[in-house]
Every structure is written in structure tokens, then in C-alpha cells.
XYZ file of C-alpha atoms in Angstrom:
717
model
C 47.172 -75.800 -123.773
C 50.791 -75.232 -124.905
C 51.815 -75.763 -128.539
C 52.534 -79.405 -129.243
C 54.872 -80.826 -131.901
C 53.403 -82.022 -135.164
C 54.406 -84.941 -137.363
C 55.968 -88.191 -136.206
C 57.320 -87.815 -132.673
C 58.282 -90.079 -129.799
C 57.471 -89.276 -126.151
C 59.623 -90.752 -123.381
C 58.266 -91.533 -119.944
C 61.286 -93.302 -118.486
C 64.902 -94.088 -119.303
C 64.958 -96.614 -122.149
C 67.470 -98.669 -120.181
C 65.372 -98.573 -116.996
C 63.760 -101.582 -115.380
C 60.352 -102.939 -116.324
C 59.018 -101.999 -112.901
C 60.087 -98.389 -113.370
C 58.466 -98.340 -116.782
C 55.193 -99.708 -115.476
C 55.199 -97.236 -112.574
C 55.692 -94.226 -114.820
C 53.168 -95.468 -117.340
C 50.582 -95.769 -114.581
C 51.459 -92.310 -113.293
C 51.187 -90.926 -116.821
C 47.770 -92.447 -117.363
C 46.516 -91.110 -114.043
C 47.892 -87.663 -114.797
C 46.375 -87.461 -118.240
C 42.976 -88.509 -116.869
C 42.917 -85.384 -114.716
C 41.790 -82.475 -116.856
C 43.788 -79.848 -114.975
C 47.015 -81.822 -115.275
C 46.402 -82.407 -118.983
C 46.133 -78.678 -119.546
C 49.467 -78.160 -117.829
C 51.280 -80.946 -119.729
C 54.122 -79.704 -121.931
C 56.703 -81.372 -124.182
C 60.464 -80.897 -123.765
C 62.323 -81.110 -127.086
C 65.182 -83.615 -126.807
C 66.237 -83.269 -130.466
C 66.487 -85.841 -133.258
C 67.689 -89.356 -132.438
C 68.193 -92.617 -134.312
C 66.107 -95.124 -132.371
C 66.338 -98.859 -132.764
C 63.608 -100.269 -135.025
C 62.846 -96.957 -136.737
C 63.858 -96.370 -140.336
C 64.709 -92.681 -139.966
C 65.881 -90.331 -137.211
C 62.882 -89.032 -135.253
C 62.370 -85.952 -133.090
C 61.999 -87.024 -129.457
C 60.046 -85.127 -126.796
C 59.773 -85.684 -123.054
C 56.271 -85.142 -121.704
C 56.337 -82.931 -118.603
C 53.298 -83.100 -116.344
C 52.597 -83.353 -112.616
C 53.275 -86.855 -111.334
C 55.731 -87.770 -114.114
C 59.505 -88.158 -113.763
C 61.279 -85.073 -115.115
C 64.981 -85.956 -114.816
C 66.375 -88.406 -117.348
C 69.932 -89.499 -118.120
C 71.129 -88.902 -121.721
C 69.265 -90.988 -124.298
C 71.064 -94.166 -125.304
C 70.045 -93.832 -128.954
C 72.159 -95.081 -131.842
C 73.818 -91.665 -132.062
C 75.380 -92.097 -128.600
C 78.176 -94.389 -129.852
C 80.238 -94.426 -133.081
C 78.644 -96.813 -135.571
C 77.721 -97.369 -139.199
C 74.740 -99.637 -138.509
C 72.256 -99.356 -141.395
C 68.894 -97.795 -140.684
C 66.156 -100.394 -140.340
C 63.817 -100.326 -143.324
C 61.154 -102.317 -141.432
C 60.271 -102.983 -137.819
C 61.936 -105.830 -135.939
C 59.322 -108.385 -134.924
C 59.709 -111.115 -132.321
C 62.897 -112.931 -131.290
C 62.985 -111.267 -127.864
C 64.209 -114.469 -126.219
C 66.908 -114.887 -128.862
C 68.030 -111.261 -128.413
C 68.319 -111.776 -124.649
C 70.198 -115.081 -124.984
C 72.552 -113.754 -127.643
C 73.219 -110.580 -125.649
C 74.305 -112.627 -122.647
C 76.394 -114.906 -124.868
C 78.091 -111.994 -126.622
C 79.403 -110.761 -123.299
C 81.338 -113.975 -122.698
C 82.610 -115.088 -126.146
C 84.962 -113.430 -128.627
C 83.308 -114.668 -131.828
C 79.606 -115.459 -132.117
C 78.452 -116.758 -135.517
C 74.778 -116.805 -136.474
C 74.291 -119.681 -138.898
C 71.450 -120.913 -141.066
C 70.212 -120.987 -144.659
C 69.293 -117.917 -146.644
C 66.098 -116.162 -145.679
C 66.115 -117.026 -141.970
C 66.838 -113.461 -140.917
C 70.470 -113.791 -139.820
C 71.453 -110.299 -140.938
C 68.377 -108.609 -139.456
C 68.899 -110.403 -136.138
C 72.577 -109.461 -136.076
C 71.814 -105.791 -136.728
C 69.165 -105.682 -134.013
C 71.513 -107.378 -131.560
C 74.283 -104.923 -132.453
C 71.940 -101.977 -131.909
C 70.801 -103.364 -128.548
C 74.378 -104.035 -127.420
C 75.763 -100.694 -128.622
C 75.724 -99.088 -125.122
C 78.176 -101.777 -123.938
C 80.832 -100.818 -126.510
C 82.337 -97.363 -125.887
C 84.129 -97.381 -129.253
C 80.998 -98.347 -131.169
C 79.711 -101.044 -133.496
C 80.584 -101.397 -137.178
C 78.838 -103.368 -139.917
C 81.032 -105.018 -142.576
C 79.003 -106.288 -145.537
C 80.901 -109.058 -147.343
C 78.041 -110.062 -149.660
C 79.138 -107.918 -152.643
C 82.742 -109.187 -152.624
C 83.862 -111.605 -155.326
C 87.561 -111.606 -154.407
C 88.520 -113.039 -150.971
C 91.620 -110.811 -151.010
C 89.355 -107.794 -150.478
C 87.875 -108.925 -147.137
C 90.454 -106.979 -145.114
C 89.830 -103.970 -147.360
C 86.095 -104.124 -146.617
C 86.788 -104.132 -142.874
C 89.195 -101.212 -143.165
C 86.730 -99.169 -145.216
C 83.935 -99.800 -142.683
C 86.214 -98.549 -139.893
C 87.389 -95.535 -141.894
C 91.012 -96.724 -142.115
C 93.430 -96.189 -144.999
C 96.398 -98.121 -146.290
C 99.782 -97.059 -144.957
C 102.505 -97.209 -147.600
C 105.050 -99.842 -146.723
C 103.013 -102.031 -144.376
C 100.283 -104.670 -144.701
C 96.737 -103.366 -144.404
C 95.945 -106.142 -141.917
C 98.637 -104.799 -139.574
C 97.140 -101.325 -139.822
C 93.703 -102.736 -139.043
C 94.902 -104.760 -136.059
C 96.803 -101.782 -134.642
C 93.633 -99.697 -134.847
C 91.628 -102.370 -133.000
C 94.191 -103.448 -130.423
C 93.127 -101.058 -127.647
C 89.529 -100.430 -128.644
C 86.368 -101.879 -127.157
C 83.934 -102.312 -129.998
C 81.674 -104.749 -131.846
C 82.321 -105.824 -135.439
C 79.535 -107.442 -137.472
C 80.883 -109.610 -140.329
C 77.874 -110.218 -142.542
C 77.466 -112.897 -145.256
C 80.756 -114.742 -144.796
C 79.901 -117.972 -146.596
C 81.268 -117.180 -150.083
C 84.575 -115.797 -148.699
C 84.713 -118.147 -145.730
C 88.474 -118.780 -145.568
C 89.371 -115.099 -145.835
C 86.729 -114.108 -143.280
C 87.988 -116.811 -140.912
C 91.585 -115.589 -141.223
C 90.517 -112.021 -140.483
C 88.396 -113.065 -137.506
C 91.189 -115.228 -136.104
C 93.700 -112.387 -136.402
C 91.353 -109.980 -134.604
C 90.571 -112.486 -131.845
C 94.289 -113.018 -131.224
C 95.281 -109.349 -131.345
C 92.383 -107.266 -129.980
C 91.157 -108.603 -126.612
C 88.300 -106.104 -126.193
C 86.819 -106.504 -129.677
C 83.777 -108.752 -130.036
C 82.914 -110.313 -133.388
C 79.385 -111.116 -134.514
C 79.303 -113.012 -137.823
C 76.547 -114.325 -140.075
C 77.208 -117.252 -142.373
C 75.537 -120.329 -143.766
C 78.248 -122.316 -141.996
C 80.589 -121.617 -139.060
C 83.947 -119.935 -139.674
C 85.692 -122.819 -137.929
C 88.296 -121.012 -135.799
C 89.231 -121.556 -132.126
C 86.943 -119.802 -129.673
C 84.007 -119.514 -132.052
C 80.477 -120.193 -130.805
C 78.091 -121.075 -133.650
C 74.443 -120.299 -132.985
C 71.869 -121.654 -135.477
C 69.134 -119.082 -136.085
C 65.798 -120.824 -135.497
C 62.594 -120.084 -137.397
C 60.084 -117.786 -135.777
C 57.742 -119.375 -133.255
C 54.774 -121.018 -134.995
C 51.068 -121.077 -134.129
C 49.118 -124.163 -133.159
C 46.697 -124.715 -136.061
C 44.371 -126.581 -133.670
C 43.729 -123.367 -131.737
C 43.559 -120.816 -134.537
C 41.596 -117.822 -133.293
C 42.438 -114.146 -133.595
C 43.202 -113.945 -129.868
C 45.334 -117.100 -129.870
C 47.471 -115.873 -132.800
C 48.020 -112.314 -131.555
C 51.342 -112.948 -129.775
C 52.782 -115.682 -132.020
C 56.016 -114.462 -133.629
C 55.501 -115.829 -137.142
C 51.966 -114.436 -137.247
C 53.092 -111.066 -135.892
C 55.679 -110.760 -138.657
C 53.201 -111.807 -141.337
C 50.582 -109.345 -140.073
C 53.104 -106.492 -139.729
C 54.221 -106.861 -143.350
C 50.684 -107.524 -144.595
C 49.450 -104.264 -143.045
C 52.290 -102.463 -144.829
C 51.009 -103.930 -148.103
C 47.301 -103.415 -147.333
C 46.592 -101.115 -144.359
C 43.121 -102.554 -143.674
C 44.407 -106.115 -143.258
C 43.699 -107.814 -139.928
C 43.554 -111.317 -138.491
C 39.971 -112.269 -137.716
C 38.361 -115.448 -136.491
C 37.250 -116.007 -140.090
C 40.777 -116.007 -141.596
C 42.787 -117.102 -138.522
C 42.950 -120.755 -139.589
C 44.355 -119.818 -143.022
C 46.906 -117.460 -141.479
C 48.016 -120.165 -139.046
C 48.279 -122.686 -141.892
C 50.408 -120.552 -144.180
C 52.740 -119.496 -141.325
C 53.187 -123.154 -140.379
C 53.675 -124.339 -143.965
C 56.321 -121.635 -144.477
C 58.179 -122.925 -141.401
C 58.348 -119.473 -139.821
C 61.083 -118.364 -142.248
C 61.061 -114.548 -142.242
C 61.751 -114.038 -145.947
C 59.049 -116.520 -146.931
C 56.555 -114.837 -144.594
C 57.370 -111.407 -145.998
C 56.910 -112.606 -149.574
C 53.594 -114.193 -148.660
C 52.447 -111.051 -146.832
C 53.074 -108.943 -149.935
C 50.405 -110.995 -151.730
C 47.532 -109.785 -149.542
C 47.132 -106.936 -152.032
C 45.654 -109.473 -154.433
C 44.743 -112.606 -152.465
C 43.030 -113.534 -149.232
C 44.947 -115.658 -146.689
C 42.871 -118.657 -147.801
C 43.932 -118.161 -151.429
C 47.570 -117.750 -150.430
C 47.455 -120.978 -148.447
C 45.933 -122.839 -151.404
C 48.611 -121.592 -153.804
C 51.342 -122.648 -151.386
C 49.875 -126.114 -151.372
C 50.097 -126.294 -155.153
C 53.701 -125.161 -155.281
C 55.001 -127.415 -152.511
C 54.181 -130.443 -154.631
C 56.986 -129.413 -156.991
C 59.588 -130.415 -154.386
C 58.247 -133.778 -153.279
C 60.510 -135.582 -155.718
C 63.591 -133.509 -154.927
C 66.765 -134.402 -153.075
C 66.209 -136.222 -149.796
C 69.406 -134.762 -148.363
C 68.565 -131.111 -149.084
C 67.755 -129.013 -146.027
C 63.995 -128.796 -145.494
C 64.078 -125.043 -145.010
C 65.957 -124.626 -148.267
C 63.199 -126.577 -149.952
C 60.535 -124.470 -148.311
C 62.273 -121.233 -149.213
C 62.751 -122.338 -152.807
C 59.094 -123.328 -152.978
C 58.111 -119.904 -151.722
C 60.387 -118.187 -154.211
C 59.136 -120.403 -157.041
C 55.589 -119.555 -156.086
C 56.293 -115.814 -155.966
C 58.233 -115.977 -159.241
C 55.471 -117.897 -161.023
C 52.968 -115.159 -160.190
C 54.976 -112.617 -162.187
C 54.283 -111.679 -165.774
C 56.847 -112.610 -168.401
C 58.429 -109.145 -168.595
C 58.675 -108.830 -164.813
C 60.378 -112.226 -164.620
C 62.945 -111.335 -167.248
C 63.683 -107.984 -165.621
C 64.096 -109.663 -162.212
C 66.561 -112.108 -163.756
C 68.556 -109.295 -165.319
C 68.573 -107.170 -162.151
C 70.454 -109.983 -160.441
C 73.691 -108.902 -162.166
C 73.813 -105.778 -159.977
C 76.062 -106.358 -156.979
C 74.749 -103.386 -155.004
C 72.118 -100.679 -155.157
C 71.167 -99.292 -158.546
C 69.171 -96.309 -159.857
C 66.354 -96.753 -162.331
C 68.522 -95.269 -165.078
C 71.012 -98.116 -164.629
C 68.236 -100.716 -164.639
C 67.036 -99.311 -167.973
C 70.492 -99.672 -169.535
C 71.125 -103.181 -168.229
C 67.642 -104.694 -168.601
C 66.341 -103.149 -171.830
C 66.966 -104.747 -175.217
C 65.123 -105.298 -178.489
C 62.393 -107.246 -176.675
C 61.944 -105.056 -173.567
C 61.815 -101.265 -173.773
C 63.224 -98.942 -171.130
C 59.670 -97.877 -170.195
C 58.758 -101.520 -169.583
C 61.842 -101.886 -167.385
C 60.713 -98.983 -165.186
C 57.223 -100.476 -164.846
C 58.706 -103.876 -164.015
C 60.982 -102.494 -161.276
C 58.012 -100.715 -159.701
C 55.958 -103.925 -159.884
C 58.769 -105.987 -158.361
C 59.187 -103.496 -155.522
C 55.468 -103.697 -154.784
C 55.812 -107.491 -154.565
C 58.764 -107.278 -152.125
C 61.147 -108.819 -154.649
C 63.043 -105.536 -154.982
C 63.802 -103.183 -152.087
C 63.520 -99.413 -152.572
C 65.746 -97.208 -150.409
C 65.996 -93.402 -150.207
C 69.399 -92.100 -151.328
C 69.845 -88.351 -151.059
C 66.939 -86.732 -152.852
C 66.132 -89.830 -154.897
C 65.481 -93.555 -154.658
C 67.665 -96.518 -155.478
C 66.884 -100.223 -155.522
C 68.493 -103.476 -154.512
C 67.748 -107.201 -154.362
C 67.915 -109.192 -151.163
C 70.819 -111.598 -151.372
C 68.680 -114.730 -151.415
C 66.443 -113.343 -154.143
C 69.503 -112.248 -156.126
C 70.947 -115.774 -155.986
C 67.581 -117.251 -156.995
C 67.175 -114.819 -159.903
C 70.734 -115.501 -161.083
C 69.944 -119.206 -161.389
C 67.021 -118.376 -163.650
C 69.147 -115.917 -165.630
C 71.768 -118.601 -166.254
C 69.090 -121.103 -167.293
C 67.495 -118.585 -169.680
C 70.568 -118.280 -171.878
C 70.434 -114.497 -171.413
C 73.246 -114.350 -168.858
C 76.143 -113.272 -171.104
C 74.194 -110.564 -172.940
C 72.934 -109.087 -169.651
C 76.365 -109.109 -168.061
C 77.800 -107.462 -171.167
C 75.262 -104.626 -170.862
C 76.152 -104.315 -167.162
C 79.837 -104.142 -168.122
C 79.068 -101.454 -170.699
C 77.174 -99.410 -168.089
C 80.086 -99.671 -165.637
C 82.604 -98.730 -168.335
C 80.579 -95.685 -169.412
C 80.313 -94.529 -165.786
C 84.042 -94.967 -165.091
C 85.131 -93.267 -168.312
C 82.736 -90.389 -167.656
C 84.076 -89.971 -164.124
C 87.813 -90.299 -164.820
C 88.498 -86.820 -166.287
C 86.545 -85.176 -163.433
C 88.851 -86.661 -160.782
C 91.398 -83.898 -161.362
C 88.882 -81.027 -161.154
C 86.901 -79.216 -158.476
C 84.209 -81.896 -158.924
C 86.553 -84.690 -157.811
C 84.785 -85.227 -154.477
C 81.399 -85.694 -156.144
C 82.721 -88.219 -158.662
C 84.739 -90.096 -156.050
C 81.485 -90.578 -154.121
C 79.711 -91.750 -157.284
C 82.362 -94.372 -158.003
C 82.522 -95.358 -154.341
C 78.790 -96.125 -154.290
C 79.171 -98.285 -157.426
C 82.407 -99.978 -156.420
C 80.843 -103.414 -155.892
C 79.325 -103.302 -159.378
C 82.598 -102.095 -160.898
C 84.374 -105.079 -159.340
C 81.674 -107.461 -160.582
C 82.047 -106.085 -164.111
C 85.829 -106.503 -163.977
C 85.479 -110.059 -162.714
C 83.109 -110.865 -165.571
C 85.317 -109.348 -168.246
C 88.813 -110.280 -167.063
C 88.275 -113.768 -165.629
C 86.100 -114.982 -168.523
C 88.902 -116.746 -170.387
C 86.571 -118.129 -173.005
C 84.856 -114.814 -173.608
C 85.059 -112.564 -176.626
C 87.989 -110.224 -177.161
C 85.584 -107.273 -177.279
C 84.363 -108.079 -173.759
C 87.875 -108.622 -172.461
C 89.072 -105.311 -173.876
C 86.134 -103.511 -172.273
C 87.377 -104.921 -168.980
C 90.876 -103.600 -169.677
C 89.468 -100.161 -170.497
C 87.463 -100.233 -167.274
C 90.548 -101.126 -165.273
C 92.529 -98.279 -166.857
C 89.677 -95.814 -166.248
C 89.584 -96.701 -162.531
C 93.294 -96.355 -161.713
C 93.073 -92.758 -160.491
C 89.977 -93.545 -158.360
C 91.773 -96.512 -156.821
C 94.827 -94.373 -156.087
C 92.856 -91.493 -154.553
C 90.721 -93.816 -152.422
C 93.765 -95.952 -151.508
C 92.222 -99.090 -153.033
C 95.729 -100.067 -154.062
C 95.121 -103.788 -153.817
C 92.588 -103.415 -156.594
C 95.441 -102.333 -158.847
C 97.594 -105.217 -157.663
C 94.744 -107.659 -158.301
C 93.383 -106.474 -161.636
C 96.307 -104.871 -163.480
C 98.131 -108.205 -164.134
C 94.887 -109.628 -165.543
C 94.447 -106.542 -167.723
C 98.036 -106.745 -168.965
C 97.608 -110.395 -169.949
C 94.278 -109.744 -171.700
C 95.546 -106.736 -173.658
C 98.609 -108.713 -174.807
C 96.427 -111.612 -175.893
C 94.261 -109.228 -177.883
C 97.234 -107.416 -179.416
C 96.273 -104.024 -177.940
C 99.787 -102.739 -177.304
C 98.701 -99.256 -176.163
C 96.445 -100.707 -173.473
C 99.219 -103.126 -172.484
C 101.574 -100.224 -171.836
C 98.971 -98.388 -169.737
C 98.305 -101.542 -167.694
C 102.020 -102.073 -167.089
C 102.277 -98.468 -165.922
C 99.299 -98.891 -163.587
C 100.590 -102.239 -162.318
C 103.779 -100.585 -161.068
C 101.932 -98.352 -158.597
C 101.207 -100.956 -155.885
C 104.908 -101.851 -155.777
C 105.684 -98.189 -155.081
C 103.116 -97.292 -152.430
C 101.862 -100.432 -150.670
C 102.875 -103.868 -149.449
C 104.777 -105.835 -150.672
C 106.929 -102.746 -151.256
C 109.446 -103.301 -154.056
C 110.581 -100.242 -156.080
C 112.811 -102.454 -158.258
C 109.798 -104.471 -159.381
C 108.078 -101.182 -160.219
C 111.107 -100.049 -162.247
C 110.997 -103.266 -164.305
C 107.318 -102.736 -165.212
C 107.772 -99.018 -165.850
C 110.751 -99.543 -168.154
C 108.757 -102.058 -170.196
C 105.876 -99.587 -170.432
C 108.330 -96.785 -171.297
C 109.785 -98.741 -174.221
C 106.297 -99.185 -175.677
C 105.371 -95.532 -175.135
C 108.531 -94.359 -176.947
C 108.077 -96.834 -179.810
C 104.555 -95.523 -180.389
C 105.612 -91.868 -179.982
C 103.386 -91.537 -176.890
C 105.466 -88.740 -175.393
C 103.000 -87.735 -172.693
C 102.787 -91.302 -171.399
C 106.583 -91.639 -171.664
C 106.833 -88.617 -169.383
C 104.580 -90.335 -166.810
C 106.736 -93.450 -166.878
C 110.004 -91.505 -166.462
C 108.411 -89.570 -163.619
C 107.481 -92.729 -161.698
C 110.836 -94.347 -162.426
C 112.253 -91.266 -160.710
C 109.899 -91.920 -157.771
C 111.171 -95.485 -157.530
C 114.837 -94.432 -157.527
C 114.053 -91.810 -154.894
C 112.628 -94.570 -152.683
C 115.873 -96.481 -153.211
C 117.767 -93.342 -152.043
C 119.440 -93.010 -155.450
C 118.613 -89.298 -155.581
C 121.002 -88.492 -158.439
C 119.326 -90.997 -160.797
C 115.921 -89.834 -159.602
C 116.782 -86.226 -160.511
C 117.904 -87.297 -163.991
C 114.611 -89.123 -164.588
C 112.567 -86.172 -163.300
C 114.399 -83.805 -165.670
C 113.781 -86.161 -168.618
C 110.104 -86.359 -167.643
C 109.853 -82.574 -167.401
C 111.454 -82.125 -170.818
C 108.985 -84.578 -172.373
C 106.075 -82.827 -170.657
C 107.151 -79.426 -171.975
C 107.019 -80.913 -175.497
C 103.803 -82.889 -175.290
C 101.683 -82.340 -172.208
C 99.138 -80.031 -170.622
C 99.958 -77.177 -168.281
C 98.979 -79.333 -165.295
C 101.342 -82.102 -166.389
C 104.189 -79.606 -166.791
C 103.423 -78.292 -163.310
C 103.492 -81.830 -161.905
C 106.909 -82.345 -163.504
C 108.193 -79.183 -161.861
C 106.812 -80.330 -158.498
C 108.549 -83.691 -158.708
C 111.820 -82.033 -159.638
C 111.394 -79.651 -156.688
C 110.781 -82.604 -154.350
C 114.075 -84.204 -155.266
C 115.869 -80.872 -154.998
C 114.400 -80.475 -151.520
C 115.500 -83.987 -150.620
C 119.026 -83.033 -151.754
C 118.847 -79.872 -149.564
C 118.768 -77.518 -152.565
C 115.963 -75.519 -150.941
C 116.388 -72.265 -152.885
C 116.371 -74.102 -156.232
C 113.342 -76.100 -155.113
C 111.473 -72.906 -154.149
C 112.219 -71.285 -157.500
C 111.009 -74.403 -159.326
C 107.736 -74.451 -157.366
C 107.143 -70.746 -158.000
C 107.498 -71.506 -161.713
C 104.819 -74.188 -161.318
C 102.478 -71.777 -159.501
C 102.927 -69.228 -162.276
C 101.145 -71.648 -164.623
C 97.358 -71.877 -164.827
C 96.944 -75.263 -163.140
C 93.548 -76.902 -163.763
C 94.376 -80.206 -162.028
C 93.473 -79.730 -158.360
C 95.668 -82.625 -157.253
C 98.672 -80.968 -158.873
C 97.650 -77.616 -157.387
C 97.457 -78.703 -153.754
C 100.565 -80.832 -154.202
C 102.392 -77.677 -155.319
C 101.208 -75.707 -152.288
C 102.132 -78.591 -149.985
C 105.669 -78.867 -151.310
C 106.204 -75.116 -151.355
C 105.092 -75.001 -147.729
C 107.656 -77.621 -146.748
C 110.439 -75.852 -148.636
C 109.657 -72.477 -147.079
C 109.612 -74.000 -143.614
C 113.098 -75.363 -144.235
C 114.194 -71.895 -145.387
C 112.943 -70.425 -142.093
C 109.828 -68.795 -143.589
C 107.513 -70.326 -140.981
C 104.459 -68.078 -141.450
C 104.469 -68.369 -145.231
C 105.196 -72.105 -145.116
C 102.374 -72.853 -142.680
C 99.923 -70.832 -144.780
C 100.893 -72.815 -147.891
C 100.239 -76.074 -146.013
C 96.847 -74.876 -144.792
C 95.859 -73.984 -148.360
C 96.919 -77.462 -149.534
C 94.868 -79.043 -146.740
C 91.795 -76.993 -147.628
C 91.973 -77.938 -151.300
C 92.646 -81.655 -150.758
C 89.880 -81.903 -148.179
C 87.398 -80.225 -150.540
C 88.459 -82.638 -153.282
C 87.853 -85.706 -151.098
C 91.426 -86.943 -151.515
C 92.070 -88.963 -148.335
C 95.726 -89.645 -149.007
C 96.683 -86.016 -149.565
C 94.475 -84.722 -146.765
C 96.203 -87.078 -144.337
C 99.602 -86.023 -145.657
C 98.790 -82.318 -145.238
C 97.586 -82.861 -141.680
C 100.838 -84.638 -140.855
C 102.894 -81.844 -142.402
C 101.033 -79.182 -140.421
C 101.746 -81.167 -137.262
C 105.402 -81.180 -138.244
C 105.271 -77.429 -138.803
C 104.007 -76.984 -135.265
C 106.960 -78.984 -133.990
C 109.398 -77.058 -136.139
C 109.482 -74.038 -133.846
C 110.879 -76.189 -131.043
C 113.005 -78.527 -133.172
C 113.671 -77.724 -136.851
C 114.791 -81.317 -137.475
C 111.434 -82.715 -136.327
C 109.776 -82.066 -139.688
C 110.097 -85.176 -141.894
C 110.885 -84.991 -145.596
C 107.845 -86.374 -147.455
C 108.151 -87.758 -150.975
C 104.729 -88.917 -152.139
C 104.520 -89.740 -155.877
C 101.751 -88.025 -157.833
């Protein structure tokens, strides 16, 4: 018999999009073929490669079984890899809801915005992701998942959509316009997840897309509809429930709520099964939990310790807690809270306190972060590790592979529940302060690396923690009654993130947080931090919308006065440099050159080699803009003669020298300089500069036919 693949594999016997009849025919043929010994000996697998299949957590190697009597010609697999998408890998199997998937699929083909509504824990996100995966073949330009749950600022909703689609801000125009232009002619599906806490902003974005992009379909999840014209709201029902009067193992086998409970129970205890002896208890607990997926999953995790009968009895005890509650509260909210109360009450004291404290994380977190945030005089870091492991085993914390390691997260409903308990415990402020300290330490550790060869690595680190960094800033800067120490930590965090925001084009973060930081630092009398915040706050006026160089000049001059009064010559050089950038944007090139020369003089007296090189580059840019190409080239050669450690400065120098040499007719040398700049910026993960270098190389290609086709680019460092 030929060698067969080992490990987890999938064998295909018909096209996954084929009809049921075709599937049944091939399955029958397969069974008949495999029953014949001679045919079995001749069966052989054809390797179709690795594919992301719906419902599987990881890519799997797929093989086609070749044997007499089986179909041998298949069209290309319609796996998740066949269309552009960022749909998250499923951590668990999708159980039930086949009728809902079919109905929603038909509905999605005829409406522009379909919103799945319902309380937390009903499985809106999981249903939306499965629907998106199933509908992916109908969208040539793909399907993209936009997670709004971590956002605290409604102004960042458009940013989240742009990041999911891989778009960047264009200087001088609104990001929404850039987004709509990118979508206008594309046929794709956008999933807006967890809209309820930023409902107005999500509704405005959805309305703009519906009006501007006719072939884009929107699938939203929210606890309430977005409320815009053309929306169809679809309440997500609970899973189908069993009839307790007919509770046998056979009768429960195909009931959705039972199937989900059993699937998750087997994951917790592999020998678990529904029998005639426990069928009545399984039917009771599924019914009493109203078929709510999250509640069923939490209950299933308990089969490690309890029988179905014991679980049902404990549910009965906990439900009594809500009999005197609000009569107007939604019944499923009551049931979900009862389930969460019951699960929470089963925890030990340390596990409860750690769960409460973990709720301050806005995204995924490593164990090392959990130790910093959750440990104190009463709970050691070792106890925190044990607690996280215990909570993951009880399905209250989700473990996910990240690279070679594991990170953790809380489901949104559990996070909200744990936060309520954290607030009630009186431990909220201390925990958030430790979270702020962890974020500040991370940002200040990363900041100096963003100008080195390790920039790409650290940009990725900060990008993965961006939701937590925002949450820490919101805690520190919007807590008007908080301590000055906390507020100043927020200012330091904001200052430490400015280069990351600039390199990742998160310019609205600067526009949002720098005014808060300026106000806080002034209130606390920290004049040095005030000057740095004023300097940072000028950047959005220079490179994004609303674009107002004069507003930037006002802020920069105020910062400059403080820098000079405190003899901060290096910082004064930065401010003069960016004032020069602002005047260059106003086409006052003479004033810009004066400012650049002042900045360069200050840098020669006070700054590093890289800062001196950056001053030379800026001076060369303005000389190039004034058509003094030979002087510009000489200035850039002086910069290259220095030992430049800052990679941003280095590839900026190569980029500008390439442009100057092209204008001097040195096309081969100029193009080579641009290619070197592109290589370095791409390796450093700097999106803005990589895009700029690509555009300049395109201009160089056009230069041979039309020397005037190459634009003059003045991008401030």
C-alpha cells in the first residue's frame, strides 16, 4: 500500500461547494470502493497542500483520496485562503445554527447592512464569523473583521476600519475619505463587531459606506441596532432546546443546545457522553440556561468536577438569587448573570481576585503582564500564574497561541462582569495604576529602539498592545479627580508613544491625547513635559486633517520658548526644525531655510550624530525645493559621511539623495539610492517611508520619459 500522510489530515471526496446529492453519491462510491480489498490497496492520496478550513482552529494539510470509482477532478478548493481576509481562526468548532446560517446568507445577498442583535453571551460574534467564512466565496475582494470592543474613544472607529483593511492616513485629507475611496469599487464584506459602546460612531461609518460603496456588504453585531436607513436588524435566538419530557440519549443527539454542551464537555473531559442515565439532567440544565452559548460553555467546563445532575442542582440554587430582581430586565440577561455568578462563586478567593484584576486588560496579555498587574502584597506572582491557569481551565480565560508562546484574553461578557466586581471590591484604582505602570514601562522600553535596526520588532510589540496603551491613557488622562502621580504617568506614556504613533500613522491618537497631556502637565507644574506635549501636539496639524501649518507654528513657538528658557538646546533644535517644515508647507521657503539653519546650528552644539544628520537632510530638502541641487547634494554627502545610528534618518538621507541625483541627471545613481532607502524602511516596518519610497521609485521610472513627472516630496522627519 502506498505511503499515507500522518498527523491531522482532511480527505476530500467532492467539491465542498457541490450539491448534497453529489456528496452522497461520492460517499457511497467511496464506501463501496474501500470495501473491495483490491481497490483499497490501490488507493492513494494526492497532496493538495495546507488550507484554512472553516471550523478548524489551524491550517490543515488536505489530501484527495484517489481510488477506482471516486471522482478525480476537482475545482480549486474554496478554503479561507482563496479570498483576501483577516477572519480570526476559530478556537472551537461551530455547533448548530444551520438554519440561521442559511437564512442569514440569503438575507445578506439582498441587504446592505445586516445587524445581529442580542445580549452578551448569545454568540453574535461567533455566528457573524461563521457566516462571513461561509459567504467568503461570494466576495471577490474578501471579508474583513473589524473588532470595536477594545475601543474607548468613538473617534477611533474609522481608524480601526482602516487598520483592518491595511490602509494608511494620507496627509491633507480625512481618513474617512481615504477609506471610502478604497471601498468604492470593491466587492467585499465588512464585519463590524461589538458596536454597542461606540454606537453613534459605528452608525456614521456604516451609513457613509452604504452611501458610497454599492458593492460592499456590512455585517454588524451589537446589543442594539445601529439605526440607519436600510439596516435589517436580526435578533440572534438561543440555540434550539430539548424537550425535557422526552429526555433520552437518542432524543437529545441532534438538539443544538445539547450538541454544544456535549462538544465543550468532551473538550473538558474526553470520556464524557450523554447516556440515558444523565440525559434528563443534561436536558434540564440546557433548558434552564435558555440555550445561551456562553452559559452552556461555562456549564460544560464544570464536568471536570461535577456530574450533570450536580450542575443542574447548583444552577437551581443560584437562580433563586435573581427572583427578587428587576422585573424589566431581560430574562436572558438574568440567566447569563446567574450563570456567571454561579461560575464565579465556585472560584477560590485568589482566583476571584485575579479574575477581577485581569479585567483591566483591553486585549490579549502574556503571563508576565498578568503577574505585574495582578500581584501585590497579598497575592504573589506565582499565585497569579496558578490562578490564570485555573481560570483558563474553567473557561473564564481564553488561551491563544501567539508565535512560539501563549497569550490570554477574557471574553467581553466575562470582562464586563469581572469589572463590576473589581469596582465593587475597592481594588479598581490600585489595579488600574499597576496596569498603567506596566504600559508605561513597555512604551518607555520600546521608544529608544524605534530608531534602530530593531524598530520593526518593537513596532509590532506596541501594535499588539495598542488597545491596552489606549486604556491606560484613558485611565490616567481622563481621571480628573485622580492623583497627580497617575496623571503624570499618563503624560509620560503619551510622550513615549509619539514616535510609534507617527511611524504607524496613528496621527489621530496624537490629536486626541496630546491636548489632554498638555493640560495635565500644566496643572501639575511639569513645564518640561508641557513643552514636549506642545511639540507633539503640533504634528497632527502638519501631516493630517484638519491641515493647518499655522496652528502647528503657534504650538511649536510656545514649546520653543520653554525649551530655550530651560536651556534644552536639543529640543529647541527639534522645534525649529518643525517650524521650518510648517513654513515649507506654506511655501515660505526662505523662512523655512532660516529655521533649518538655526536648527542645524543648535544640533551641532547639543545633539547626537543622527540628529545632526537629520538637520542636514532637512536643509538639503529645502535647498532641493529651491532648485539648489548641487548644494543639496553636497549637504547630503556630508550627512552620509557621519556614522548615522538612527535608521529613519539613514533611509531618509538615501531617499533625498536619490531625488537630488535624479534631478541632476544621475539616473542610475539616483535610482540605486532610492532602492536602498526602500529596503531599509521596509526592513524597519515604517509604513509611511516605505510608501514614500515606492512612490519616488515610480516617479524615477517616469523620469526617463518626462523629467518633470517626478514630484518634489517634503516629508518632515
